[in-house]
mmCIF file of C-alpha atoms in Angstrom:
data_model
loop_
_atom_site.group_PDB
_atom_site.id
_atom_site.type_symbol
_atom_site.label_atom_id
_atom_site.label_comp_id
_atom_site.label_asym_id
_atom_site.label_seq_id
_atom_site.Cartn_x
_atom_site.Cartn_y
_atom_site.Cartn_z
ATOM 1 C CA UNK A 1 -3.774 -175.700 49.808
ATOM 2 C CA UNK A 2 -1.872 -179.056 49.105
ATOM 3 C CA UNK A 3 -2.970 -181.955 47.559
ATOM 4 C CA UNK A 4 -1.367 -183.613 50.789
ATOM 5 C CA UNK A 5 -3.806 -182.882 52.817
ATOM 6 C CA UNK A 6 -7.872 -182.968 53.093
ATOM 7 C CA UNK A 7 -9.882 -180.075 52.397
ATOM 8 C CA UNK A 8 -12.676 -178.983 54.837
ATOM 9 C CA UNK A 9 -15.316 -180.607 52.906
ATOM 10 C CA UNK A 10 -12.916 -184.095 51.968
ATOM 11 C CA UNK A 11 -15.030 -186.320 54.659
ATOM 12 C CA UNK A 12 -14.080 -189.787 54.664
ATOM 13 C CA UNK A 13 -17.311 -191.630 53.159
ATOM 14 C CA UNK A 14 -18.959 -194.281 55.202
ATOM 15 C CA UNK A 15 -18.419 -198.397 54.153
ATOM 16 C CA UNK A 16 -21.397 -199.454 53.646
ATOM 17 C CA UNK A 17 -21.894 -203.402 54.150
ATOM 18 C CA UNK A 18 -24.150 -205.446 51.875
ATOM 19 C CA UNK A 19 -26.929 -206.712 54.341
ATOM 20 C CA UNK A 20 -26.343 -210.222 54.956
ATOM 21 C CA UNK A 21 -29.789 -212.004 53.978
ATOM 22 C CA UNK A 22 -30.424 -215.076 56.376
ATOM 23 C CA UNK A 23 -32.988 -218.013 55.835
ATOM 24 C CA UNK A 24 -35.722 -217.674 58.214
ATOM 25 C CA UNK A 25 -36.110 -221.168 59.595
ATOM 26 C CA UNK A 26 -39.331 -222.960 58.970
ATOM 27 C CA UNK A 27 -42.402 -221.852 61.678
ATOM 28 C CA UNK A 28 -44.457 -224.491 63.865
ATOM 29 C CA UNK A 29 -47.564 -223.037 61.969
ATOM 30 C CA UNK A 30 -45.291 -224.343 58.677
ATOM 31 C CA UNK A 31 -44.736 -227.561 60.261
ATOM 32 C CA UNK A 32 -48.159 -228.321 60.960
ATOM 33 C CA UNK A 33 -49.543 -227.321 57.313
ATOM 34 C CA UNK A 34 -47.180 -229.800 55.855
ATOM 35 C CA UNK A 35 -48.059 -232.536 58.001
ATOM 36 C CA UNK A 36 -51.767 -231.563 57.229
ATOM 37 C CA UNK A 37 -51.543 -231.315 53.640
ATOM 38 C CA UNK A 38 -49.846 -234.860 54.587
ATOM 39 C CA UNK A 39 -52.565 -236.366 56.367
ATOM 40 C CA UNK A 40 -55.338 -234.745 53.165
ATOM 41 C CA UNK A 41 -53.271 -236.502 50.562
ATOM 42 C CA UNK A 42 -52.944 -239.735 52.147
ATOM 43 C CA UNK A 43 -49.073 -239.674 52.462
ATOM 44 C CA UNK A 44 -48.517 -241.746 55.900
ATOM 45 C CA UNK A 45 -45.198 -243.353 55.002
ATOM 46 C CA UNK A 46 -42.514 -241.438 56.410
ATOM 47 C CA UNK A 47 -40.245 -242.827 53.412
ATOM 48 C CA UNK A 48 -42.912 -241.346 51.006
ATOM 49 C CA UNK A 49 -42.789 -238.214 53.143
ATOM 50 C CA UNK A 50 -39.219 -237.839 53.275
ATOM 51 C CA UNK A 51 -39.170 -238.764 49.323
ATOM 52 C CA UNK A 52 -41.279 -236.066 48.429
ATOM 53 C CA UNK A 53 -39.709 -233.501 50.665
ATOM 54 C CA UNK A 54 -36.351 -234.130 49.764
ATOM 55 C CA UNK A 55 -37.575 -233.842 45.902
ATOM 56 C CA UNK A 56 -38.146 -229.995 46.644
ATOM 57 C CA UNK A 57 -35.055 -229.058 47.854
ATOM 58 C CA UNK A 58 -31.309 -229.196 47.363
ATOM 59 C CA UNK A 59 -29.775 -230.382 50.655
ATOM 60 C CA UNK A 60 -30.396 -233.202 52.289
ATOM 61 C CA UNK A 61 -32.801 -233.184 54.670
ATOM 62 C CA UNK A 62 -33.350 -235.164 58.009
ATOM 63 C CA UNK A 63 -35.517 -233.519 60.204
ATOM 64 C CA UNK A 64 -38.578 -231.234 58.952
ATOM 65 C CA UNK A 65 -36.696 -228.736 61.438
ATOM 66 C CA UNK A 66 -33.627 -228.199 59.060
ATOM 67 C CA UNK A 67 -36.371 -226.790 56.578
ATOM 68 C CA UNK A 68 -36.679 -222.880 55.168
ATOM 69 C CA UNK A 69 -39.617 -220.915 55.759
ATOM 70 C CA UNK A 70 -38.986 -220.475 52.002
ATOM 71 C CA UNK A 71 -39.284 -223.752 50.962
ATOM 72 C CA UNK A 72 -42.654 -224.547 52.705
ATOM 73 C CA UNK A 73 -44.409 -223.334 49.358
ATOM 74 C CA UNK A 74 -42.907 -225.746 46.804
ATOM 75 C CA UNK A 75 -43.237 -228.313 49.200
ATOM 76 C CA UNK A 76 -47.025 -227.626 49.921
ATOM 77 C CA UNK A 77 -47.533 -227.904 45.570
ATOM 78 C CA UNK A 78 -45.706 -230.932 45.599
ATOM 79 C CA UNK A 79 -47.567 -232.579 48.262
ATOM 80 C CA UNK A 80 -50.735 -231.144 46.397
ATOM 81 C CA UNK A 81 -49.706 -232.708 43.239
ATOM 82 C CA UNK A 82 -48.449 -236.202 44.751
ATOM 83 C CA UNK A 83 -51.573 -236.680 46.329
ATOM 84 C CA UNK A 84 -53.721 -236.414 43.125
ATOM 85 C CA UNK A 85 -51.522 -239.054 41.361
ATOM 86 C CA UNK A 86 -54.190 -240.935 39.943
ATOM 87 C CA UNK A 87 -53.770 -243.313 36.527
ATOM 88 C CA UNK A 88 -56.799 -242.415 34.300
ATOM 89 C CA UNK A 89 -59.141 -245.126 33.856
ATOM 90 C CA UNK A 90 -59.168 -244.556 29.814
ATOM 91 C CA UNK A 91 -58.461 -242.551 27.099
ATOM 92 C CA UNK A 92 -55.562 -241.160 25.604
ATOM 93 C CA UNK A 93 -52.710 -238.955 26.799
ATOM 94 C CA UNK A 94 -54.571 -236.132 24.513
ATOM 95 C CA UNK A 95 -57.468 -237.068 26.044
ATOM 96 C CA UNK A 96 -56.541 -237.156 30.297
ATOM 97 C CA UNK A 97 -54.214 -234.079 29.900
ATOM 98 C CA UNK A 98 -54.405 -231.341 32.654
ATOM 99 C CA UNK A 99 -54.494 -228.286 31.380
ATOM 100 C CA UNK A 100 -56.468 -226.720 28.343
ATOM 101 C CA UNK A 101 -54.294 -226.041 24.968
ATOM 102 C CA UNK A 102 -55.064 -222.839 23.211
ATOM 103 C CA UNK A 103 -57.559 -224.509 20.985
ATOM 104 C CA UNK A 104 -59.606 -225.643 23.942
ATOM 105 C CA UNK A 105 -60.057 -222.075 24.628
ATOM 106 C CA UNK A 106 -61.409 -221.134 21.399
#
């Protein structure tokens, strides 16, 4: 046999495309926890809405339609965190901080 030509077992191997991963755009079930979580942190403004919205994600945004199902979840934490933006009556920095330090937790 010849180099020339294929052999009975030479079968010409399948391509074999990368699957082409696609945002899933963002659900009305999305929609209407963001407005919620809106409504529970007291975020009526639009321009506060938009602010914090845009804050979470890389392209600009006009419509809550153009979101990601992906992004609904770093959205939802921001709103979360906006809304308890609260100045502490008194007391240090050390003293209002938000999380325990390893030597609380001794």
């Amino acid at each position: 046999m010849t180099q020339d030509k294929p052999g009975l077992f030479d079968l010409p191997e399948p391509v074999i495309a990368a699957p082409v991963i696609t945002d899933t755009p963002i659900s009305p079930v999305q929609i209407a926890s963001i407005r919620d979580a809106f409504d529970i942190a007291g975020i009526t403004d639009m321009s506060t809405r938009q602010e914090v919205i845009q804050s979470c994600v890389v392209r600009r945004i006009t419509n809550i339609r153009e979101l990601y199902s992906r992004d609904v979840r770093q959205i939802l934490s921001r709103i979360d965190a906006w809304g308890r933006k609260t100045e502490p009556a008194s007391g240090s920095a050390w003293d209002n901080r938000e999380e325990d330090t390893w030597i609380d937790k001794l």
